CSV table of C-alpha atoms in Angstrom, one decimal:
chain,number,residue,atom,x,y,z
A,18,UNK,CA,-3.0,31.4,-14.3
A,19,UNK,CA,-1.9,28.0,-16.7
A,20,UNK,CA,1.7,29.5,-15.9
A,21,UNK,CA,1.3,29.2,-12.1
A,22,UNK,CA,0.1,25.9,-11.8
A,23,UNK,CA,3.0,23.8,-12.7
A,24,UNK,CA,5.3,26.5,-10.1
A,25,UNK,CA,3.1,25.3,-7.2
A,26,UNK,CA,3.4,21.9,-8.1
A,27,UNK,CA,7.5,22.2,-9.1
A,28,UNK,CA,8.1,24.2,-5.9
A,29,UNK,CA,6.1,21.6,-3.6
A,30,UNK,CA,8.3,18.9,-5.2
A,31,UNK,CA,11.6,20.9,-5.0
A,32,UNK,CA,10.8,21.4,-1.4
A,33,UNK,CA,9.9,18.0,-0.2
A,34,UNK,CA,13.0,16.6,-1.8
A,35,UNK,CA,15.2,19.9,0.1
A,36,UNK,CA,13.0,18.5,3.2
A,37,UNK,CA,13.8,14.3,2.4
A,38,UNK,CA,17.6,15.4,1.8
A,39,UNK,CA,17.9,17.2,5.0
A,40,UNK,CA,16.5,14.2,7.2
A,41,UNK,CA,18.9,11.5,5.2
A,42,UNK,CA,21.6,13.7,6.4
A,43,UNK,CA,20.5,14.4,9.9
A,44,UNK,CA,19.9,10.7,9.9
A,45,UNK,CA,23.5,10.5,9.0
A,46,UNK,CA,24.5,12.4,12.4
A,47,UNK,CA,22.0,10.3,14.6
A,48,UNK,CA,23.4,7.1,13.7
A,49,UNK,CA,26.4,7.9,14.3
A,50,UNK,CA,26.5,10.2,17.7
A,51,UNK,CA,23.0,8.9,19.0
A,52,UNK,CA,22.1,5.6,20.7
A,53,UNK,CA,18.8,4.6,18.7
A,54,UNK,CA,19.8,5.0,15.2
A,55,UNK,CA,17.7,6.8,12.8
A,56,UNK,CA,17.8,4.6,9.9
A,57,UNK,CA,15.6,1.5,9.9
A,58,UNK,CA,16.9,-2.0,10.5
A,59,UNK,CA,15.5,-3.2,7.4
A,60,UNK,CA,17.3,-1.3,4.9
A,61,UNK,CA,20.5,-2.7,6.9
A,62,UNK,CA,19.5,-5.7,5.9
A,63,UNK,CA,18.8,-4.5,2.4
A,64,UNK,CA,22.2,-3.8,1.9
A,65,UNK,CA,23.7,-6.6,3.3
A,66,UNK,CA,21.8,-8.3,1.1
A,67,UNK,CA,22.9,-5.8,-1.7
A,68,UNK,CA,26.6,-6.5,-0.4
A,69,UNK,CA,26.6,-10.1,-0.8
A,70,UNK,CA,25.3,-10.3,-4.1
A,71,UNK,CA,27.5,-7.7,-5.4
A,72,UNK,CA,29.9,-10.4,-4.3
A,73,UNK,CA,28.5,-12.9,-5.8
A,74,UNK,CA,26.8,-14.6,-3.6
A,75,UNK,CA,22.8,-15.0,-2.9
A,76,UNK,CA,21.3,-12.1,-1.0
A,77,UNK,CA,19.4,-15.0,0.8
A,78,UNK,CA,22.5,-15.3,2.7
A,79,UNK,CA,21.8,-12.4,5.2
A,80,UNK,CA,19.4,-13.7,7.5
A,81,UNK,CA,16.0,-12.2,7.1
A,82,UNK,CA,15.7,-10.9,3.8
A,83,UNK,CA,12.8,-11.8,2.5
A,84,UNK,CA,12.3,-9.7,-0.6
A,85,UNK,CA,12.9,-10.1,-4.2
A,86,UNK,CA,16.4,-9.9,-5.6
A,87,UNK,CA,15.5,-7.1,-7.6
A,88,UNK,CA,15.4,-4.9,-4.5
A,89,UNK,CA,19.2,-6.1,-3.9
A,90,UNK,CA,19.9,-5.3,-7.3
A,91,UNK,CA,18.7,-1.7,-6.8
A,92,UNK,CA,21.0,-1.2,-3.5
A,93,UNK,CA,24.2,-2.5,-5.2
A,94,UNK,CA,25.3,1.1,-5.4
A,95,UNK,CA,25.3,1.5,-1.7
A,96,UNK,CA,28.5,-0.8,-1.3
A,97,UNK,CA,30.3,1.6,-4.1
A,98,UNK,CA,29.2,4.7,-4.1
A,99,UNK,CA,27.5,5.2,-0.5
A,100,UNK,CA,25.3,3.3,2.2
A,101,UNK,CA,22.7,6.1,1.8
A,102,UNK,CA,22.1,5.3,-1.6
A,103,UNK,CA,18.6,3.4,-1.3
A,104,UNK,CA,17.7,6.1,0.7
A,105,UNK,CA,18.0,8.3,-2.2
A,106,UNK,CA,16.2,6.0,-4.5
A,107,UNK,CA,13.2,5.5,-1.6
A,108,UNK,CA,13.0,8.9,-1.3
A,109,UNK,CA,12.8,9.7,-5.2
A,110,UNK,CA,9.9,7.2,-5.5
A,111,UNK,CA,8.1,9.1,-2.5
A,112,UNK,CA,8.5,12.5,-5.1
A,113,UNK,CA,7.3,10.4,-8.2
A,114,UNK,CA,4.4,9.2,-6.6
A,115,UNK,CA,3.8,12.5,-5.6
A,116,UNK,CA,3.9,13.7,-9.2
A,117,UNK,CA,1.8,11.1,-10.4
A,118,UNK,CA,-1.2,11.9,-7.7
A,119,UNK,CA,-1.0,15.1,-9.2
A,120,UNK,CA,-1.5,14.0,-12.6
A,121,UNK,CA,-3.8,11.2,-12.3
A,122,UNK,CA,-6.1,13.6,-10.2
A,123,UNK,CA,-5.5,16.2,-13.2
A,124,UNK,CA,-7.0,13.1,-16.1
A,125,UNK,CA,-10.5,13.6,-14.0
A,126,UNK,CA,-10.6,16.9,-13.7
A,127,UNK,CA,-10.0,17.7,-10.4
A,128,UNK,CA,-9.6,21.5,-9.5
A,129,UNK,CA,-5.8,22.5,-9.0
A,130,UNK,CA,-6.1,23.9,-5.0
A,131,UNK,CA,-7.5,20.4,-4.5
A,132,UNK,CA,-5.1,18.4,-6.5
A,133,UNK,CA,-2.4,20.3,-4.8
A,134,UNK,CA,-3.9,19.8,-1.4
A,135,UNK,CA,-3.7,16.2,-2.1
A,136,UNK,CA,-0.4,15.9,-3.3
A,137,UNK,CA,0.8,17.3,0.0
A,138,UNK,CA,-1.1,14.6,2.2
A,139,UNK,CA,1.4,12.4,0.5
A,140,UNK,CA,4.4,14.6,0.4
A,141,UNK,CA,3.9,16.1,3.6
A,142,UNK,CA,3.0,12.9,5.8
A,143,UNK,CA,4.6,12.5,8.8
A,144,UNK,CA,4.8,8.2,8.0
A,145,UNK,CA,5.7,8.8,4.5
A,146,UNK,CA,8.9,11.4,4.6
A,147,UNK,CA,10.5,9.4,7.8
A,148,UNK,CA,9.8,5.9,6.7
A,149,UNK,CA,11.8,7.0,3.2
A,150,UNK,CA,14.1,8.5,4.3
A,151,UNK,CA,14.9,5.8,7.2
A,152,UNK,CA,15.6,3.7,4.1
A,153,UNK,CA,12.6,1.7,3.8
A,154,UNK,CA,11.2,0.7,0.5
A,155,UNK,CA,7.6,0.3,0.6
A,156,UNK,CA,7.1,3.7,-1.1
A,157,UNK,CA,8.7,2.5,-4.7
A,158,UNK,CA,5.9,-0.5,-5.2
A,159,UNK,CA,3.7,3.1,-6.7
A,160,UNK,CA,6.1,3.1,-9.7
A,161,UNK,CA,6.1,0.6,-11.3
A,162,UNK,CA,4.2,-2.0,-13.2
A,163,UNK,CA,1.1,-4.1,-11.4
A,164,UNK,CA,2.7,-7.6,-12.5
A,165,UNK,CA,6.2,-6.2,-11.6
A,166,UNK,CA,5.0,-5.1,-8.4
A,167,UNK,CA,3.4,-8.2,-7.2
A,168,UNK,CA,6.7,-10.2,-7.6
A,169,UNK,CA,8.3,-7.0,-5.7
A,170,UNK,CA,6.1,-7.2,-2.8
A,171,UNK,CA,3.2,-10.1,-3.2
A,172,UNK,CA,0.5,-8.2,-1.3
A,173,UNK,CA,-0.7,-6.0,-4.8
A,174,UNK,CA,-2.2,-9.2,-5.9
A,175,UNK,CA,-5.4,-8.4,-3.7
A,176,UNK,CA,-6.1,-5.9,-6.8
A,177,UNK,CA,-6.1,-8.5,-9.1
A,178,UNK,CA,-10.1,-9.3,-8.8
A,179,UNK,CA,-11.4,-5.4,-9.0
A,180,UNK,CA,-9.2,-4.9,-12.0
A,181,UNK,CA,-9.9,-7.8,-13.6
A,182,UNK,CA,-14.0,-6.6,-13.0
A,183,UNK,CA,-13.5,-3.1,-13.9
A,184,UNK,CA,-11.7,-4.0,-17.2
A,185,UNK,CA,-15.7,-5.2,-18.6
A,186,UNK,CA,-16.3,-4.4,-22.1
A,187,UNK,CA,-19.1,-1.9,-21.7
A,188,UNK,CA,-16.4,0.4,-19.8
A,189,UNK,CA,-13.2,-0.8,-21.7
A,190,UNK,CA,-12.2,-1.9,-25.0
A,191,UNK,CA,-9.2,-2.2,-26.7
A,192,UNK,CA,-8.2,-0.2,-29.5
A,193,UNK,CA,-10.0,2.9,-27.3
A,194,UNK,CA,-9.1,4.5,-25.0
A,195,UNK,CA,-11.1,4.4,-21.7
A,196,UNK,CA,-13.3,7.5,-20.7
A,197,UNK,CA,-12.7,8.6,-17.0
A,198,UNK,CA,-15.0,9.9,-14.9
A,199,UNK,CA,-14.6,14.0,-14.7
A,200,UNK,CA,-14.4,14.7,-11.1
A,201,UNK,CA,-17.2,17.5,-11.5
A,202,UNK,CA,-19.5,15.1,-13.1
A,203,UNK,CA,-20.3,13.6,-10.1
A,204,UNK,CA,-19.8,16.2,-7.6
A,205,UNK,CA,-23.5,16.8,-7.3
A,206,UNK,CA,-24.2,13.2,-5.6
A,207,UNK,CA,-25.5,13.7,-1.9
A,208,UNK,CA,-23.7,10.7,-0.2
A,209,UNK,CA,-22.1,6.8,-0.6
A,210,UNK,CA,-25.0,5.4,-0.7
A,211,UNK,CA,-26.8,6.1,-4.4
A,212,UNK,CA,-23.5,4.7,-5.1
A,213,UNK,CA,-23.5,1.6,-3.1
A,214,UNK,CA,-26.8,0.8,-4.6
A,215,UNK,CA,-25.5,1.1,-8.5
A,216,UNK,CA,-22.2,-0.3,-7.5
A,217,UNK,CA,-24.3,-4.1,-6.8
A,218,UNK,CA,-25.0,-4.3,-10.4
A,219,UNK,CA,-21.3,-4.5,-11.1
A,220,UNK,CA,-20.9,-7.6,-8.9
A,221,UNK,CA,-19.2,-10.9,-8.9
A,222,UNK,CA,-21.6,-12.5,-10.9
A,223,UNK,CA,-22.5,-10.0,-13.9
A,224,UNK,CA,-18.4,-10.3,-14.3
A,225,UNK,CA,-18.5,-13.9,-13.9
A,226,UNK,CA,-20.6,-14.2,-16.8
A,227,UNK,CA,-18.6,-12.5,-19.2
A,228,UNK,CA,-14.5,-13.1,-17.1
A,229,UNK,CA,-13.0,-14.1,-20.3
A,230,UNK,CA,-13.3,-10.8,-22.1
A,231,UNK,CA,-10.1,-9.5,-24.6
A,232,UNK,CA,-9.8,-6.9,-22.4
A,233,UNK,CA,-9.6,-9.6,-19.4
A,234,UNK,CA,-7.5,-11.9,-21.3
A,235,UNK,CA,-4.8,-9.5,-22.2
A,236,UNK,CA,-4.2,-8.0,-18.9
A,237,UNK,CA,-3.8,-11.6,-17.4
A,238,UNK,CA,-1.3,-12.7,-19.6
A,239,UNK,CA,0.4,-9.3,-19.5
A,240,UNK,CA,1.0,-9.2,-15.9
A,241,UNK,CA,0.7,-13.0,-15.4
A,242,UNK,CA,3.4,-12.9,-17.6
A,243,UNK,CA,5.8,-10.7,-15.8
A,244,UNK,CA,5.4,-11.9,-12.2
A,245,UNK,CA,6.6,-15.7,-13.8
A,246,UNK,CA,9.4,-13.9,-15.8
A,247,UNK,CA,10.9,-12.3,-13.0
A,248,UNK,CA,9.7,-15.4,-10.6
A,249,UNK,CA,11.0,-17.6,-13.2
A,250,UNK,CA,14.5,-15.8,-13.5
A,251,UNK,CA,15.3,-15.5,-10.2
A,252,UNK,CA,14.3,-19.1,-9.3
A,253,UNK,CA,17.0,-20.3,-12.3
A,254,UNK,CA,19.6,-18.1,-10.9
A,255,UNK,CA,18.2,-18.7,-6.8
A,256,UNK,CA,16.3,-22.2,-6.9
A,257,UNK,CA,14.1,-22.5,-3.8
A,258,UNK,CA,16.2,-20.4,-1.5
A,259,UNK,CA,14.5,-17.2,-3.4
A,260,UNK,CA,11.1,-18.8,-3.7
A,261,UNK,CA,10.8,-20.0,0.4
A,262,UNK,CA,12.1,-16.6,1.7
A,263,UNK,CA,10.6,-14.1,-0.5
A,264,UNK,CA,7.2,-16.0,-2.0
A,265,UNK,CA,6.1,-19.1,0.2
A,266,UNK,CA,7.5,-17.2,3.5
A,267,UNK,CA,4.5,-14.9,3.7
A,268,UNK,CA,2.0,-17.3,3.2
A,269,UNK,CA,2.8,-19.7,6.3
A,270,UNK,CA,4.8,-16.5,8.1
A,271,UNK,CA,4.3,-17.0,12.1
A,272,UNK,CA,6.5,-13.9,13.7
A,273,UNK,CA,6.2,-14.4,17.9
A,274,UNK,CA,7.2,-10.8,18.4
A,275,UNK,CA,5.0,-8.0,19.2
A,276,UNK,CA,3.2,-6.0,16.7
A,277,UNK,CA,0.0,-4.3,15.9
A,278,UNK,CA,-1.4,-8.0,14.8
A,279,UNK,CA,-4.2,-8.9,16.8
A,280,UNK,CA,-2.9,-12.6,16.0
A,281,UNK,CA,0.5,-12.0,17.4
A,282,UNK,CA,0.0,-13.3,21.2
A,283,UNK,CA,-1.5,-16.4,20.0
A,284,UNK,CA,1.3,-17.1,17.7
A,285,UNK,CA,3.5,-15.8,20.9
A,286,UNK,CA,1.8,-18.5,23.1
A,287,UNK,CA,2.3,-20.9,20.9
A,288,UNK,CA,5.7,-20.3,19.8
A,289,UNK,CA,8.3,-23.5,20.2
A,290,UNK,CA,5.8,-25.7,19.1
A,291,UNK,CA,5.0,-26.3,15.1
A,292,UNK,CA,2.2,-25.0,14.0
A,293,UNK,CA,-0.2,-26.9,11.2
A,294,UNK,CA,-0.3,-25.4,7.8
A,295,UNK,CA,-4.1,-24.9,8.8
A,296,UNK,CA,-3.5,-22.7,11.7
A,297,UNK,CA,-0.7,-21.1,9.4
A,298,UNK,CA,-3.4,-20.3,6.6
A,299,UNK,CA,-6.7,-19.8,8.9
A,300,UNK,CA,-6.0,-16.2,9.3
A,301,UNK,CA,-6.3,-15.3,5.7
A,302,UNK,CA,-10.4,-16.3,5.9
A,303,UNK,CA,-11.3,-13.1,7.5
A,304,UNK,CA,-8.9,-10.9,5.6
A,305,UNK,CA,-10.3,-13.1,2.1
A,306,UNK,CA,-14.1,-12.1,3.8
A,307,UNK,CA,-14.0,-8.7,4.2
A,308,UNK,CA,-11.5,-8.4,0.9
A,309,UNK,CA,-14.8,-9.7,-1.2
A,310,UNK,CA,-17.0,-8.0,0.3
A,311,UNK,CA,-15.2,-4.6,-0.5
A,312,UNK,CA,-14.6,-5.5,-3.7
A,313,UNK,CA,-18.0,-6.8,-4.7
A,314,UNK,CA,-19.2,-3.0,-3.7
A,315,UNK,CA,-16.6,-0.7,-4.5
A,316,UNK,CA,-15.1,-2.4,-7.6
A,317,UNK,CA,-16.2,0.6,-10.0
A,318,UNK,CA,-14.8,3.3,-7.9
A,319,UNK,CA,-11.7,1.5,-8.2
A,320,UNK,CA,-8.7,4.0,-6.3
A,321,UNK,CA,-11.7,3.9,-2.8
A,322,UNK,CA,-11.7,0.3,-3.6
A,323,UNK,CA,-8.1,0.0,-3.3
A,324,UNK,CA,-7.7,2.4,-0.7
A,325,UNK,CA,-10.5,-0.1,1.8
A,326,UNK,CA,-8.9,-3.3,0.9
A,327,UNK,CA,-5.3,-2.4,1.6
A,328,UNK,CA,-6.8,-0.6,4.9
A,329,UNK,CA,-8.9,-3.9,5.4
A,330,UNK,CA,-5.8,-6.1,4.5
A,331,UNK,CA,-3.5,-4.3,7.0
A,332,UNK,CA,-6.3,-4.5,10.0
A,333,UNK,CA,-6.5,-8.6,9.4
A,334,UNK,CA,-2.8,-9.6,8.7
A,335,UNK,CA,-0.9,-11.4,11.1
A,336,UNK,CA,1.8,-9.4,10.9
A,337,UNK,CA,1.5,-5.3,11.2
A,338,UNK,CA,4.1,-2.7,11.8
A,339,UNK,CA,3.7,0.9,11.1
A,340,UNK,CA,5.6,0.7,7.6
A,341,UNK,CA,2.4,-1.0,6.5
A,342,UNK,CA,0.4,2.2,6.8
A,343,UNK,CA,2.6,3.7,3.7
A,344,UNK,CA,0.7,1.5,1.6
A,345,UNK,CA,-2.8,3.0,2.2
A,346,UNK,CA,-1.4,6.5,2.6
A,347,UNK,CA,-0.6,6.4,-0.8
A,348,UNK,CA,-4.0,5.8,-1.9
A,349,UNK,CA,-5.5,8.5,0.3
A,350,UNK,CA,-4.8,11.7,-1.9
A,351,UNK,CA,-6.6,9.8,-4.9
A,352,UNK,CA,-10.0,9.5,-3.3
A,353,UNK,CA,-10.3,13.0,-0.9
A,354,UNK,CA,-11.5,15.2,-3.5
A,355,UNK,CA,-14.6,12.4,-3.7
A,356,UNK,CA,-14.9,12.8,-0.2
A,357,UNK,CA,-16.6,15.1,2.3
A,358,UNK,CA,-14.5,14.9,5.2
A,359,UNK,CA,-13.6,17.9,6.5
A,360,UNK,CA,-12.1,19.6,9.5
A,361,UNK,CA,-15.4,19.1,11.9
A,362,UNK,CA,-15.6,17.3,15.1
A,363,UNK,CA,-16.6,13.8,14.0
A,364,UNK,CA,-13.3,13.7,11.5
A,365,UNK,CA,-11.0,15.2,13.8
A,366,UNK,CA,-12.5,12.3,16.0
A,367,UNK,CA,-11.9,9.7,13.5
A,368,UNK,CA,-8.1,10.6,13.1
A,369,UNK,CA,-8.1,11.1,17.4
A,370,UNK,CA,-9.0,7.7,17.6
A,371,UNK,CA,-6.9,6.2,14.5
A,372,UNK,CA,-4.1,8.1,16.4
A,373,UNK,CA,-4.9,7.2,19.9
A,374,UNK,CA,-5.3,3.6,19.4
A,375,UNK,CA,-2.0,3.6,18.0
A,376,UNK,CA,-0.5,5.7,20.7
A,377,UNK,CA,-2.1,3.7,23.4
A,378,UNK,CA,-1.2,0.4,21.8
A,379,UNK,CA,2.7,1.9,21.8
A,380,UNK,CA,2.7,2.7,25.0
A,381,UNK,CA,2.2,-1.5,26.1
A,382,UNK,CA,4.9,-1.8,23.7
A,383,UNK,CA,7.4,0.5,25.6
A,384,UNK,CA,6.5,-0.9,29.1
A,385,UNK,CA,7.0,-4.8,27.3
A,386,UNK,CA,10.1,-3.8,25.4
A,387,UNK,CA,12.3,-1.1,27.0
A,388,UNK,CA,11.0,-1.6,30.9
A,389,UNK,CA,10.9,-5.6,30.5
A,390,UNK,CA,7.2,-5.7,32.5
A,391,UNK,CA,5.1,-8.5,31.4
A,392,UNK,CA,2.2,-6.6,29.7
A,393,UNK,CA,1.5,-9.3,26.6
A,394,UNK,CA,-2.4,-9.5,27.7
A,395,UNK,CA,-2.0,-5.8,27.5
A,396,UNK,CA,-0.6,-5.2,24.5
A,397,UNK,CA,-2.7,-7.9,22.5
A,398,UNK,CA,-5.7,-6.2,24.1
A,399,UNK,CA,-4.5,-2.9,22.9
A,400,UNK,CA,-4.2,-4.4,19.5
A,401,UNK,CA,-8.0,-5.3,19.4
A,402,UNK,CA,-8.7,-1.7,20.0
A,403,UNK,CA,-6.6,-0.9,17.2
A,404,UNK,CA,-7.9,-3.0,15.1
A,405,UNK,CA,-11.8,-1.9,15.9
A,406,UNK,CA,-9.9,1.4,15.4
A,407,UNK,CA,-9.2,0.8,11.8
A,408,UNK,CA,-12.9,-0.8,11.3
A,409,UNK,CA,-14.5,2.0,12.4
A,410,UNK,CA,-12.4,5.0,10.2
A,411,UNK,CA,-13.1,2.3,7.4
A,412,UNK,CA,-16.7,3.0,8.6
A,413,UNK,CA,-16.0,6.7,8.3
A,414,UNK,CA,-14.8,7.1,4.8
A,415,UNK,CA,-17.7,4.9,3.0
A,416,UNK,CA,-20.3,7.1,5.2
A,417,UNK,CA,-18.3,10.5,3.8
A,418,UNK,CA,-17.0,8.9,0.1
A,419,UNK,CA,-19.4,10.3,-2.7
A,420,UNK,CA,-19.1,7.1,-4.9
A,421,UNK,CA,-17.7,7.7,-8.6
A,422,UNK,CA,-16.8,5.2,-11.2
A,423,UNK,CA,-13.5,5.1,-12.7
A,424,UNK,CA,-15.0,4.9,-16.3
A,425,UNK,CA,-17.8,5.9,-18.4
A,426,UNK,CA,-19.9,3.4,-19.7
A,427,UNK,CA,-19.6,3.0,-23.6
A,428,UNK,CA,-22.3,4.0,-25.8
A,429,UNK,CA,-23.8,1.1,-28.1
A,430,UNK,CA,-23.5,3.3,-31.2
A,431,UNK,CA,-20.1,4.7,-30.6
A,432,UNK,CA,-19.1,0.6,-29.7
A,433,UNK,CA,-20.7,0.0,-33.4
A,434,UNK,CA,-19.2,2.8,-35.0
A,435,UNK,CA,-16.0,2.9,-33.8
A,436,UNK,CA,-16.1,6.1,-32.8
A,437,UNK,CA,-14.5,7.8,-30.0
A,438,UNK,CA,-15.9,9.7,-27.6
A,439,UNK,CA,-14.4,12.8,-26.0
């Protein structure tokens, strides 16, 4: 039986990467014999970026790169050895994230069938094998390091504040090393809400009162630290080119073309004229709103309390495309074996209407985009239903989610003794 495990696991790996390497090459055939190319327009901007600096010249160059340098850095190989490249390297990040579900579900004890089951949600996905191997990168952000990742892509820093709460001394302290959770332990909970209710002890202000912990202290200036090396480097080697297009852009970023952003018809309306930096800024209240609110509840259970807020922080942006879902599908294998959704009616009907709202909303999108009608009210009304959509599978998963902390608390006289418990 111990023998089998890692099989199942090493075969389900083996074959998603068989699956990824036979849809980079068929995406190889459709760009080139097909009218709508397979691969994604941003990774051709990628590697013109990636072409210009292995030139020696600023990626910020090509037109509407936005990202950090370091993402041009990785795609310098596509202008030696071949374009597909990054696809390779988005598509290895999609298998190690797979492999690290698998082994951060196997710290808390989860049963193998489950862990496995999870793993393929990932693996398996529909949004995350096409978006990879189209050759786009939000997939590789799972890989690496928190303050490496927020200068990769700035939206991880909404993590910052559960972290920063869950890193208390009475569940973490250094020179120990933190006690998860088994997954068994709490398996006999009957619902969300015991959880909820145990969860508002852990709030804002019990951290507040103690925020400048070791603990605390050291994970700030460990991550602050990266983001303003990296920040800092490529600023000396970029100046304000690199920190307007990939930092400041997304702060004050007004995009007049149609997405799944309830917010996009008014900037549409208004486009041609300059909007004020308040108008620029005002739709980050209702995202910062709900953000606190999740985090204020959820903080302990810390992978569900990632998982809401980067479902929650897609819902509210201004801008939305269907990329953006990779980042919450990523979270979604590390909370099902806390939940009990299953295959019944009112969960098929949660993932009918995630899916219908979508479909529905593409369909104004066709008629606007391909058939030229003028269907903007339309499509910014099917984008409300999308985004009540989102609210109410958000809805869904706290009413199912079994709440379980990340860490057991530390007993007084193991804190006095030093000892360590298993």
């Amino acid at each position: 039986m111990t023998a089998k495990a890692p099989m199942n696991l090493r075969r389900l790996l083996i074959g998603s990467a068989v699956f990824r390497l036979a849809l980079i090459l068929y995406g190889e055939w459709q760009d080139a014999h097909m009218e709508v190319r397979y691969t994604d327009v941003d990774y051709l901007v990628f590697s013109d970026a990636a072409s210009l600096m292995a030139s020696g010249s600023s990626p910020y160059k090509r037109t509407t790169y936005r990202y950090s340098p370091l993402l041009a850095f990785l795609l310098l190989p596509n202008s030696v050895l071949h374009r597909s490249w990054g696809k390779f390297i988005f598509s290895a990040s999609d298998l190690l994230v797979g492999y690290f579900i698998y082994k951060i579900l196997k710290q808390r004890k989860v049963a193998e069938d489950l862990c496995l089951y999870s793993v393929m949600v990932w693996l398996l996905n529909p949004f995350t094998f096409t978006i990879g191997t189209r050759g786009n990168c939000k997939i590789i952000q799972a890989a690496v390091w928190y303050g490496l990742v927020v200068h990769f892509r700035i939206y991880p820093i909404i993590y910052s504040l559960p972290i920063i709460l869950v890193l208390n001394p009475r569940y973490v302290q250094l020179g120990k090393k933190p006690l998860l959770v088994n997954w068994k332990s709490n398996a006999h909970r009957p619902s969300s809400q015991s959880g909820m209710e145990a969860s508002t002890q852990y709030n804002l202000w019990t951290a507040a009162k103690s925020m400048f912990s070791k603990e605390r202290v050291l994970f700030g200036l460990v991550s602050g630290g990266i983001f303003f090396l990296c920040t800092g480097l490529f600023f000396h080697l970029y100046q304000w080119e690199f920190l307007n297009e990939a930092l400041l852009y997304h702060l004050t970023r007004a995009d007049p073309r149609h997405n799944f952003s309830v917010y996009f018809y008014h900037i549409y309306l208004q486009y041609g004229r300059q909007l004020s930096l308040v108008e620029k800024l005002i739709s980050f209240l209702p995202q910062s709103i709900v953000q606190l609110v999740l985090i204020s509840t959820f903080a302990q259970d810390l992978p569900f309390c990632f998982f809401l807020q980067t479902v929650a922080f897609v819902a509210f942006n201004k801008v939305i495309t269907a990329q953006y879902f990779v980042w919450f599908f990523c979270l979604l294998p590390l909370i099902l074996p806390w939940s009990d959704m299953k295959l019944r009616w009112e969960e098929l009907g949660c993932v009918g209407l995630w899916m219908g709202a979508q479909l529905h909303w593409l369909l104004w999108g066709y008629l606007l985009e391909f058939k030229g009608q003028n269907v903007f009210l339309q499509l910014w009304m099917a984008s409300l239903v999308f985004l009540l959509a989102n609210a109410s599978v958000m809805a869904v998963f706290i009413r199912l989610q079994r709440f379980s902390p990340i860490f057991l608390q530390i007993k007084v006289s193991d804190s006095k003794s030093g000892v360590k418990s298993e």
